[in-house]
CSV table of C-alpha atoms and ligand atoms in Angstrom, one decimal:
chain,number,residue,atom,x,y,z
A,1132,MET,CA,97.8,-23.6,170.3
A,1133,ALA,CA,98.5,-20.2,169.1
A,1134,ASN,CA,100.6,-20.2,166.0
A,1135,PRO,CA,102.3,-16.8,165.8
A,1136,GLU,CA,104.0,-17.6,162.2
A,1137,ARG,CA,100.3,-17.9,160.6
A,1138,ARG,CA,99.1,-15.2,158.5
A,1139,PRO,CA,96.2,-14.3,158.8
A,1140,LEU,CA,96.0,-14.6,162.7
A,1141,ARG,CA,92.7,-16.0,163.8
A,1142,VAL,CA,90.8,-14.0,166.3
A,1143,ILE,CA,87.8,-14.3,168.5
A,1144,GLN,CA,86.1,-11.0,169.6
A,1145,TRP,CA,84.7,-11.1,173.1
A,1146,SER,CA,81.8,-8.3,173.4
A,1147,THR,CA,80.3,-5.9,171.0
A,1148,GLY,CA,79.9,-2.9,173.1
A,1149,ASN,CA,81.5,0.5,172.3
A,1150,ALA,CA,85.1,-0.8,172.1
A,1151,GLY,CA,83.9,-4.1,170.9
A,1152,LYS,CA,82.0,-2.8,167.8
A,1153,ASN,CA,85.1,-0.8,166.7
A,1154,ALA,CA,87.4,-3.9,167.3
A,1155,VAL,CA,85.1,-6.2,165.1
A,1156,ARG,CA,85.5,-3.7,162.3
A,1157,GLY,CA,89.1,-3.4,162.9
A,1158,ILE,CA,89.8,-7.0,162.8
A,1159,VAL,CA,87.6,-7.8,159.6
A,1160,ARG,CA,89.4,-4.9,157.8
A,1161,HIS,CA,93.0,-6.0,159.1
A,1162,PRO,CA,94.9,-7.9,156.2
A,1163,ASP,CA,96.8,-10.0,158.8
A,1164,LEU,CA,93.8,-10.8,160.8
A,1165,GLU,CA,90.6,-12.8,160.4
A,1166,LEU,CA,87.6,-12.9,162.7
A,1167,VAL,CA,86.6,-16.4,163.5
A,1168,GLY,CA,84.3,-16.2,166.5
A,1169,LEU,CA,82.4,-13.6,168.3
A,1170,HIS,CA,81.2,-13.6,171.9
A,1171,ALA,CA,78.2,-11.6,172.9
A,1172,HIS,CA,76.6,-11.6,176.3
A,1173,ALA,CA,73.0,-9.9,175.6
A,1174,LYS,CA,70.4,-12.4,174.6
A,1175,GLU,CA,69.0,-10.4,171.7
A,1176,LYS,CA,72.5,-10.5,170.1
A,1177,GLN,CA,72.6,-14.3,170.0
A,1178,GLY,CA,72.9,-15.8,166.5
A,1179,LYS,CA,73.2,-12.4,164.7
A,1180,ASP,CA,76.1,-11.9,162.2
A,1181,ALA,CA,79.1,-9.8,163.4
A,1182,ALA,CA,78.3,-7.4,160.6
A,1183,GLU,CA,74.8,-6.7,161.7
A,1184,LEU,CA,75.8,-6.0,165.4
A,1185,CYS,CA,78.9,-3.9,164.5
A,1186,GLY,CA,78.0,-1.8,161.5
A,1187,LEU,CA,79.6,-3.5,158.5
A,1188,SER,CA,77.9,-3.8,155.0
A,1189,ARG,CA,78.7,-7.3,154.0
A,1190,PRO,CA,78.0,-10.3,156.2
A,1191,THR,CA,81.0,-11.8,157.9
A,1192,GLY,CA,79.5,-15.5,158.5
A,1193,VAL,CA,80.6,-15.3,162.1
A,1194,ARG,CA,77.6,-15.4,164.4
A,1195,ALA,CA,77.4,-14.1,167.9
A,1196,THR,CA,77.2,-16.7,170.9
A,1197,ASP,CA,77.5,-16.8,174.6
A,1198,ASP,CA,78.6,-20.4,174.2
A,1199,VAL,CA,81.9,-20.2,175.8
A,1200,ASP,CA,82.9,-24.0,175.4
A,1201,ALA,CA,82.2,-23.8,171.6
A,1202,LEU,CA,84.2,-20.5,171.2
A,1203,LEU,CA,87.2,-21.9,173.2
A,1204,ALA,CA,87.1,-25.0,171.0
A,1205,LEU,CA,87.7,-22.9,167.9
A,1206,ASP,CA,91.2,-23.0,166.2
A,1207,ALA,CA,92.2,-19.4,167.1
A,1208,ASP,CA,95.4,-17.5,168.0
A,1209,SER,CA,94.2,-14.6,170.1
A,1210,VAL,CA,91.1,-13.3,171.8
A,1211,CYS,CA,90.3,-9.7,171.9
A,1212,TYR,CA,88.5,-9.2,175.2
A,1213,MET,CA,86.5,-6.0,175.7
A,1214,ALA,CA,83.4,-7.0,178.0
A,1215,GLN,CA,82.7,-4.6,180.6
A,1216,GLY,CA,85.3,-5.2,183.5
A,1217,GLU,CA,85.2,-2.8,186.2
A,1218,THR,CA,81.6,-3.8,187.3
A,1219,ARG,CA,82.4,-7.4,187.2
A,1220,ILE,CA,86.0,-8.0,188.4
A,1221,ARG,CA,86.0,-11.6,189.4
A,1222,GLU,CA,83.9,-12.5,186.4
A,1223,THR,CA,86.4,-10.9,184.2
A,1224,ILE,CA,89.5,-12.5,185.7
A,1225,ASP,CA,87.6,-16.0,185.5
A,1226,ASP,CA,86.9,-15.3,181.8
A,1227,LEU,CA,90.4,-14.3,181.0
A,1228,THR,CA,92.1,-17.0,183.0
A,1229,ARG,CA,90.1,-19.5,181.3
A,1230,ILE,CA,90.7,-18.2,177.8
A,1231,LEU,CA,94.3,-18.1,178.5
A,1232,ARG,CA,94.5,-21.7,179.9
A,1233,SER,CA,92.6,-22.8,176.8
A,1234,GLY,CA,95.8,-21.9,174.6
A,1235,LYS,CA,94.6,-18.5,173.3
A,1236,ASN,CA,96.6,-15.3,173.7
A,1237,VAL,CA,94.6,-12.4,174.9
A,1238,VAL,CA,94.6,-8.7,174.0
A,1239,ASN,CA,92.5,-6.8,176.4
A,1240,THR,CA,91.0,-3.3,177.3
A,1241,SER,CA,88.9,-4.6,180.4
A,1242,LEU,CA,89.9,-3.7,184.1
A,1243,VAL,CA,92.0,-0.9,183.0
A,1244,SER,CA,94.5,-1.2,185.9
A,1245,LEU,CA,96.0,-4.2,184.0
A,1246,CYS,CA,97.7,-1.8,181.7
A,1247,TYR,CA,100.4,-2.3,184.2
A,1248,PRO,CA,99.8,-5.7,185.7
A,1249,ALA,CA,102.4,-4.9,188.5
A,1250,PHE,CA,100.0,-2.5,190.1
A,1251,SER,CA,97.6,-5.4,190.8
A,1252,PRO,CA,99.9,-8.3,191.9
A,1253,LYS,CA,96.8,-10.5,192.9
A,1254,LEU,CA,95.3,-10.3,189.5
A,1255,ARG,CA,98.7,-10.5,187.7
A,1256,ASP,CA,99.7,-13.7,189.5
A,1257,ALA,CA,96.2,-15.5,188.6
A,1258,LEU,CA,96.7,-14.4,185.1
A,1259,GLN,CA,100.4,-15.4,184.9
A,1260,LYS,CA,99.5,-19.0,186.3
A,1261,ALA,CA,97.0,-19.2,183.5
A,1262,CYS,CA,99.5,-17.9,180.8
A,1263,GLU,CA,101.9,-20.7,182.0
A,1264,GLU,CA,99.4,-23.5,181.9
A,1265,GLY,CA,98.2,-22.2,178.4
A,1266,GLY,CA,101.7,-21.4,177.0
A,1267,THR,CA,99.9,-17.9,176.2
A,1268,THR,CA,100.6,-14.0,176.4
A,1269,PHE,CA,98.3,-11.3,178.1
A,1270,PHE,CA,98.3,-7.8,177.2
A,1271,THR,CA,96.3,-4.8,178.3
A,1272,SER,CA,95.9,-1.3,176.9
A,1273,GLY,CA,93.6,1.4,175.8
A,1274,PHE,CA,93.7,5.1,175.1
A,1275,ASP,CA,93.8,6.4,178.8
A,1276,PRO,CA,94.6,4.7,180.8
A,1277,GLY,CA,97.2,3.1,178.2
A,1278,TRP,CA,98.8,4.7,175.1
A,1279,SER,CA,98.5,8.5,176.4
A,1280,GLY,CA,100.2,7.8,179.6
A,1281,ASP,CA,102.8,5.4,178.7
A,1282,VAL,CA,104.4,5.2,175.1
A,1283,ILE,CA,103.9,8.8,174.4
A,1284,PRO,CA,105.4,10.3,177.7
A,1285,LEU,CA,108.2,7.7,177.7
A,1286,ALA,CA,108.9,8.4,174.0
A,1287,LEU,CA,109.2,12.1,174.9
A,1288,ALA,CA,111.5,11.3,178.0
A,1289,SER,CA,113.8,9.5,175.9
A,1290,THR,CA,115.2,12.7,174.7
A,1291,CYS,CA,115.9,14.1,178.1
A,1292,GLU,CA,119.2,14.4,180.2
A,1293,ARG,CA,117.0,14.9,183.3
A,1294,VAL,CA,113.2,14.5,183.9
A,1295,ASP,CA,111.8,16.3,186.9
A,1296,SER,CA,108.2,15.6,186.5
A,1297,ILE,CA,105.5,14.2,183.9
A,1298,ARG,CA,102.1,15.2,183.7
A,1299,VAL,CA,99.4,13.7,181.4
A,1300,THR,CA,96.1,15.3,181.3
A,1301,GLU,CA,92.8,14.1,179.4
A,1302,CYS,CA,91.0,17.2,178.6
A,1303,MET,CA,87.9,15.6,176.9
A,1304,ASP,CA,84.4,16.8,176.6
A,1305,TYR,CA,82.1,13.8,177.4
A,1306,SER,CA,79.0,15.1,176.1
A,1307,THR,CA,79.2,13.0,172.9
A,1308,TYR,CA,80.1,9.9,174.9
A,1309,GLU,CA,77.4,7.4,174.1
A,1310,ASP,CA,77.7,5.5,177.2
A,1311,PRO,CA,75.0,6.7,179.9
A,1312,GLY,CA,74.8,3.1,181.6
A,1313,PHE,CA,78.5,3.0,182.5
A,1314,THR,CA,80.5,6.3,182.2
A,1315,GLY,CA,77.6,8.5,183.0
A,1316,VAL,CA,76.9,6.5,186.1
A,1317,PHE,CA,80.5,5.9,187.2
A,1318,PHE,CA,81.5,9.5,186.9
A,1319,GLY,CA,78.1,10.7,188.5
A,1320,TYR,CA,77.1,13.0,185.4
A,1321,GLY,CA,73.5,14.4,185.7
A,1322,ARG,CA,73.3,13.5,189.4
A,1323,PRO,CA,73.4,15.6,192.4
A,1324,LEU,CA,77.0,16.9,193.2
A,1325,ASP,CA,76.8,14.9,196.6
A,1326,TYR,CA,75.9,11.6,194.7
A,1327,ASP,CA,78.1,8.8,195.6
A,1328,ALA,CA,79.7,8.4,192.2
A,1329,PRO,CA,81.6,5.0,192.2
A,1330,LEU,CA,84.5,6.5,190.2
A,1331,LEU,CA,84.9,9.1,193.1
A,1332,ARG,CA,84.9,6.7,196.1
A,1333,THR,CA,88.2,6.6,198.1
A,1334,GLY,CA,90.8,4.4,196.1
A,1335,MET,CA,88.9,4.1,192.8
A,1336,LEU,CA,90.7,6.7,191.0
A,1337,LYS,CA,94.1,5.3,192.3
A,1338,GLY,CA,92.7,1.9,191.2
A,1339,GLY,CA,92.2,3.1,187.7
A,1340,TRP,CA,95.0,5.3,186.9
A,1341,GLY,CA,97.6,4.5,189.6
A,1342,CYS,CA,98.9,1.9,187.1
A,1343,MET,CA,99.8,4.6,184.5
A,1344,VAL,CA,101.8,6.5,187.4
A,1345,LEU,CA,103.6,3.3,188.6
A,1346,MET,CA,104.5,2.5,185.0
A,1347,LEU,CA,106.1,5.8,184.6
A,1348,ALA,CA,107.8,5.5,187.8
A,1349,ASP,CA,109.3,2.1,187.0
A,1350,ALA,CA,110.1,2.9,183.7
A,1351,LEU,CA,112.3,5.9,184.8
A,1352,GLY,CA,113.6,4.0,187.9
A,1353,VAL,CA,112.0,6.2,190.3
A,1354,SER,CA,110.7,5.4,193.8
A,1355,LEU,CA,107.1,6.8,194.8
A,1356,ASP,CA,106.6,7.8,198.3
A,1357,GLU,CA,103.0,7.1,197.9
A,1358,ILE,CA,100.0,7.6,195.2
A,1359,ARG,CA,97.6,10.2,196.1
A,1360,GLU,CA,94.1,11.1,194.5
A,1361,GLU,CA,91.9,14.2,194.4
A,1362,HIS,CA,88.9,15.2,192.6
A,1363,GLU,CA,86.5,18.0,192.1
A,1364,ARG,CA,82.9,18.4,190.4
A,1365,LEU,CA,81.0,21.3,188.9
A,1366,PRO,CA,77.3,21.8,188.3
A,1367,ALA,CA,75.4,22.4,185.1
A,1368,PRO,CA,74.7,26.2,184.9
A,1369,GLU,CA,71.3,25.2,183.2
A,1370,THR,CA,69.6,22.3,181.9
A,1371,PHE,CA,70.9,21.0,178.6
A,1372,GLU,CA,70.9,17.7,176.4
A,1373,THR,CA,73.9,15.4,175.8
A,1374,ARG,CA,74.2,12.0,174.2
A,1375,MET,CA,74.5,10.7,177.8
A,1376,GLY,CA,71.0,12.0,178.5
A,1377,LYS,CA,69.5,15.3,179.8
A,1378,ILE,CA,71.8,17.3,182.4
A,1379,GLU,CA,69.5,19.1,184.6
A,1380,LYS,CA,70.5,22.5,186.1
A,1381,GLY,CA,72.6,22.0,189.2
A,1382,THR,CA,73.6,18.4,188.8
A,1383,CYS,CA,77.2,17.1,187.8
A,1384,ALA,CA,78.4,18.5,184.5
A,1385,GLY,CA,82.2,18.5,185.0
A,1386,VAL,CA,84.6,16.2,186.7
A,1387,ARG,CA,88.3,16.9,187.5
A,1388,PHE,CA,90.7,14.4,189.0
A,1389,GLU,CA,94.2,13.8,189.6
A,1390,VAL,CA,96.1,10.6,190.5
A,1391,GLN,CA,99.5,11.8,191.8
A,1392,GLY,CA,102.9,9.9,192.1
A,1393,ILE,CA,104.5,11.6,195.0
A,1394,VAL,CA,108.5,12.1,194.9
A,1395,ASP,CA,110.2,14.0,197.8
A,1396,GLY,CA,106.7,15.2,198.9
A,1397,LYS,CA,105.6,16.6,195.6
A,1398,PRO,CA,103.4,15.4,192.6
A,1399,ALA,CA,106.1,14.3,190.2
A,1400,LEU,CA,104.1,11.7,188.1
A,1401,VAL,CA,100.4,12.8,187.4
A,1402,ALA,CA,97.5,11.2,185.5
A,1403,ALA,CA,95.0,13.9,185.3
A,1404,HIS,CA,91.4,14.0,183.8
A,1405,VAL,CA,89.3,17.4,183.0
A,1406,ASN,CA,86.0,15.8,181.7
A,1407,ARG,CA,83.3,18.5,180.9
A,1408,LEU,CA,79.9,18.2,179.3
A,1409,ARG,CA,80.1,21.7,177.8
A,1410,GLN,CA,83.0,23.8,177.1
A,1411,ASP,CA,82.0,26.7,179.5
A,1412,ILE,CA,82.2,24.4,182.5
A,1413,GLY,CA,85.2,24.9,184.6
A,1414,PRO,CA,86.5,28.0,182.9
A,1415,GLY,CA,89.4,27.9,185.3
A,1416,TRP,CA,90.2,24.1,184.7
A,1417,GLU,CA,93.0,22.9,182.4
A,1418,ARG,CA,92.1,22.9,178.8
A,1419,LEU,CA,94.1,22.5,175.3
A,1420,SER,CA,95.6,25.5,173.6
A,1421,GLY,CA,94.2,27.6,170.9
A,1422,LYS,CA,90.8,26.1,169.3
A,1423,ARG,CA,91.6,22.7,170.3
A,1424,HIS,CA,88.4,21.2,171.8
A,1425,SER,CA,89.3,17.7,173.4
A,1426,GLY,CA,92.6,15.6,173.6
A,1427,TYR,CA,95.4,15.1,175.7
A,1428,LYS,CA,98.1,17.4,177.2
A,1429,ILE,CA,101.4,15.8,178.0
A,1430,ALA,CA,104.1,17.7,179.8
A,1431,VAL,CA,107.6,16.3,180.5
A,1432,VAL,CA,109.4,18.8,182.5
A,1433,GLY,CA,113.3,18.4,182.9
A,1434,SER,CA,116.1,19.0,180.5
A,1435,PRO,CA,114.9,19.6,177.8
A,1436,SER,CA,111.3,20.1,178.8
A,1437,LEU,CA,108.7,18.9,176.3
A,1438,TYR,CA,105.1,19.8,175.8
A,1439,CYS,CA,102.8,18.0,173.4
A,1440,GLU,CA,99.0,18.2,172.8
A,1441,ILE,CA,97.1,15.3,170.8
A,1442,GLU,CA,93.9,16.0,169.4
A,1443,PRO,CA,92.1,12.8,168.3
A,1444,VAL,CA,89.5,13.2,165.7
A,1445,GLY,CA,87.1,10.3,164.4
A,1446,ALA,CA,85.8,10.0,160.8
A,1447,ASP,CA,82.7,11.8,162.0
A,1448,GLY,CA,84.7,14.8,163.4
A,1449,ASP,CA,84.0,13.6,167.2
A,1450,HIS,CA,86.8,13.1,169.7
A,1451,ASN,CA,85.1,10.3,171.8
A,1452,THR,CA,84.4,8.4,168.4
A,1453,ALA,CA,88.2,8.7,168.1
A,1454,GLY,CA,89.1,7.8,171.6
A,1455,ILE,CA,87.0,4.5,171.6
A,1456,LEU,CA,88.4,3.4,168.1
A,1457,GLY,CA,91.9,4.3,169.3
A,1458,THR,CA,91.4,2.1,172.4
A,1459,ALA,CA,90.4,-0.8,170.3
A,1460,MET,CA,93.1,-0.4,167.5
A,1461,ARG,CA,95.9,-0.1,170.2
A,1462,VAL,CA,95.2,-3.6,171.3
A,1463,ILE,CA,94.2,-4.9,167.8
A,1464,ASN,CA,97.4,-3.7,166.4
A,1465,ALA,CA,99.3,-5.4,169.1
A,1466,ILE,CA,98.0,-9.0,168.3
A,1467,PRO,CA,100.8,-10.0,165.9
A,1468,THR,CA,103.4,-9.0,168.4
A,1469,VAL,CA,101.5,-10.4,171.5
A,1470,CYS,CA,101.2,-13.7,169.6
A,1471,ALA,CA,104.9,-13.8,168.6
A,1472,HIS,CA,105.9,-13.1,172.4
A,1473,ALA,CA,107.1,-15.5,174.9
A,1474,PRO,CA,104.3,-16.8,177.4
A,1475,GLY,CA,103.3,-14.4,180.2
A,1476,VAL,CA,101.6,-11.4,181.4
A,1477,VAL,CA,103.0,-8.4,179.7
A,1478,SER,CA,102.8,-4.6,179.5
A,1479,THR,CA,103.9,-2.0,177.1
A,1480,LEU,CA,107.3,-2.0,178.8
A,1481,ASP,CA,107.9,-5.5,177.8
A,1482,LEU,CA,106.7,-5.4,174.0
A,1483,PRO,CA,108.9,-4.1,171.2
A,1484,ILE,CA,107.4,-1.2,169.4
A,1485,PHE,CA,104.5,-1.9,167.3
A,1486,THR,CA,102.6,0.3,165.0
A,1487,ALA,CA,99.8,0.0,162.3
A,1488,ARG,CA,101.8,-2.4,160.2
A,1489,GLY,CA,99.7,-3.5,157.1
A,1490,ILE,CA,96.8,-0.8,157.5
A,1491,ALA,CA,98.6,2.3,156.3
A,1492,GLY,CA,96.6,4.1,153.9
A,1493,ARG,CA,94.1,1.3,153.3
A,1494,VAL,CA,90.5,2.4,152.5
A,1495,ARG,CA,87.8,-0.2,152.4
B,701,LIG,N1,91.8,2.5,178.7
B,701,LIG,C1,90.9,3.0,177.9
B,701,LIG,O1,91.3,3.8,177.4
B,701,LIG,C2,89.5,2.6,177.8
B,701,LIG,C3,88.6,3.2,176.9
B,701,LIG,C4,87.4,2.5,176.8
B,701,LIG,C5,86.9,1.4,177.4
B,701,LIG,N2,87.9,0.7,178.3
B,701,LIG,C6,87.6,-0.4,178.9
B,701,LIG,O2,87.0,-1.6,178.0
B,701,LIG,C7,85.9,-2.1,178.6
B,701,LIG,C8,84.7,-2.1,177.5
B,701,LIG,O3,84.5,-0.7,177.4
B,701,LIG,P1,83.3,-0.3,176.5
B,701,LIG,O4,83.3,1.2,176.4
B,701,LIG,O5,83.1,-1.1,175.1
B,701,LIG,O6,81.9,-0.8,177.4
B,701,LIG,P2,80.5,-0.9,176.9
B,701,LIG,O7,80.0,-0.3,175.9
B,701,LIG,O8,79.9,-0.8,178.1
B,701,LIG,O9,80.4,-2.5,176.5
B,701,LIG,C9,80.9,-3.4,177.3
B,701,LIG,C10,80.1,-4.9,176.9
B,701,LIG,O10,80.4,-5.8,177.8
B,701,LIG,C11,79.4,-6.9,177.6
B,701,LIG,N3,78.9,-7.2,178.8
B,701,LIG,C12,78.1,-6.4,179.6
B,701,LIG,N4,77.9,-7.2,180.8
B,701,LIG,C13,78.3,-8.5,180.7
B,701,LIG,C14,78.4,-9.7,181.5
B,701,LIG,N5,77.8,-9.7,182.6
B,701,LIG,N6,79.2,-10.8,181.0
B,701,LIG,C15,79.8,-10.6,179.7
B,701,LIG,N7,79.8,-9.5,179.0
B,701,LIG,C16,79.2,-8.5,179.5
B,701,LIG,C17,78.3,-6.2,176.6
B,701,LIG,O11,78.4,-6.6,175.2
B,701,LIG,P3,77.8,-7.8,174.7
B,701,LIG,O12,76.4,-7.9,175.0
B,701,LIG,O13,78.0,-7.6,173.3
B,701,LIG,O14,78.6,-9.1,175.1
B,701,LIG,C18,78.6,-4.7,176.6
B,701,LIG,O15,78.2,-4.1,175.6
B,701,LIG,C19,85.7,-1.7,179.9
B,701,LIG,O16,86.1,-2.3,180.8
B,701,LIG,C20,86.3,-0.3,179.8
B,701,LIG,O17,86.6,0.3,181.1
B,701,LIG,C21,89.1,1.2,178.4
């Protein structure tokens, strides 16, 4: 069983993908956490030390395995789950419920709609039952959906006497996003403009970002008439290279979308994305002010109105590096709070404020 009083808290990391690699490093470097197990799906990763898989200089002694029974038999307080969720919904819920029933709390980035579990009642109910059986707590977050569209706008709105609308826009250049297999295919980058991009099928945008809109509505005590979605794609003006691969002239090089919470017939709570592969694509599309390149714009309109821009920058100077690290650390920094919480499925609205306790100014 989880022991929230214990320090360091013992953590099993599930997956070593983009977010998972950052999580392993974050756990190993965190003074209040200890890496005790590592799940990897890929055959070639089996038996390898976490350090080798995740770019740490010193071996951790923790070796990757796909033996779920062995991992769940470990004495651990929490699992940090970051396996690909959107392409394997049923398997992800099976994994998560099994882990929760085994007595291990879970912090999670997969299946992004779980950032606000009330948005997906069937999935929430299955997870809640597993939490009750295991006496465990389940929390999902990330950068966007997640942090950019929940704690940040809600913190801003806490100074208002009236809120008319909230708009959160991710303005990110994805050309340095090293994920052609998922993000590239899902958004349809480098494909013809009429390619049936999975993300842009009816209901998918709402499925991904509607959770953010509903969380804001519930937090503000607002009833939504409906949640609408819209999108637009733009072609590459010429062929160019990105870390996602070669983008041929005329294929998709920009995706803009909005998920709109409608109140009194108007979009009042909006989660928007403007994702270019080059800054000259979509000159009329929303962007950050001044020389800022990529990040988040948050507009809370009311009394007072508040406008905020956030520019994430990784150690290598890149915004996508920062976004993935931020996604991983948002849930890792939540582990002590989640382990101390009463059992059940929780969201940001249920947890006390947590921050980067124990890791301020520490360099290793
Ligand atoms: N809210 C946010 O801001 C945010 C941001 C980024 C990502 N996410 C979410 O977090 C999750 C992970 O994202 P990511 O960028 O790290 O993805 P990723 O780089 O594609 O990594 C996913 C990992 O899942 C594991 N995996 C793949 N197929 C599997 C299978 N059949 N069974 C079990 N494991 C499998 C693989 O790792 P191993 O071989 O090492 O197991 C793979 O590397 C996704 O669901 C994504 O949507 C959320």
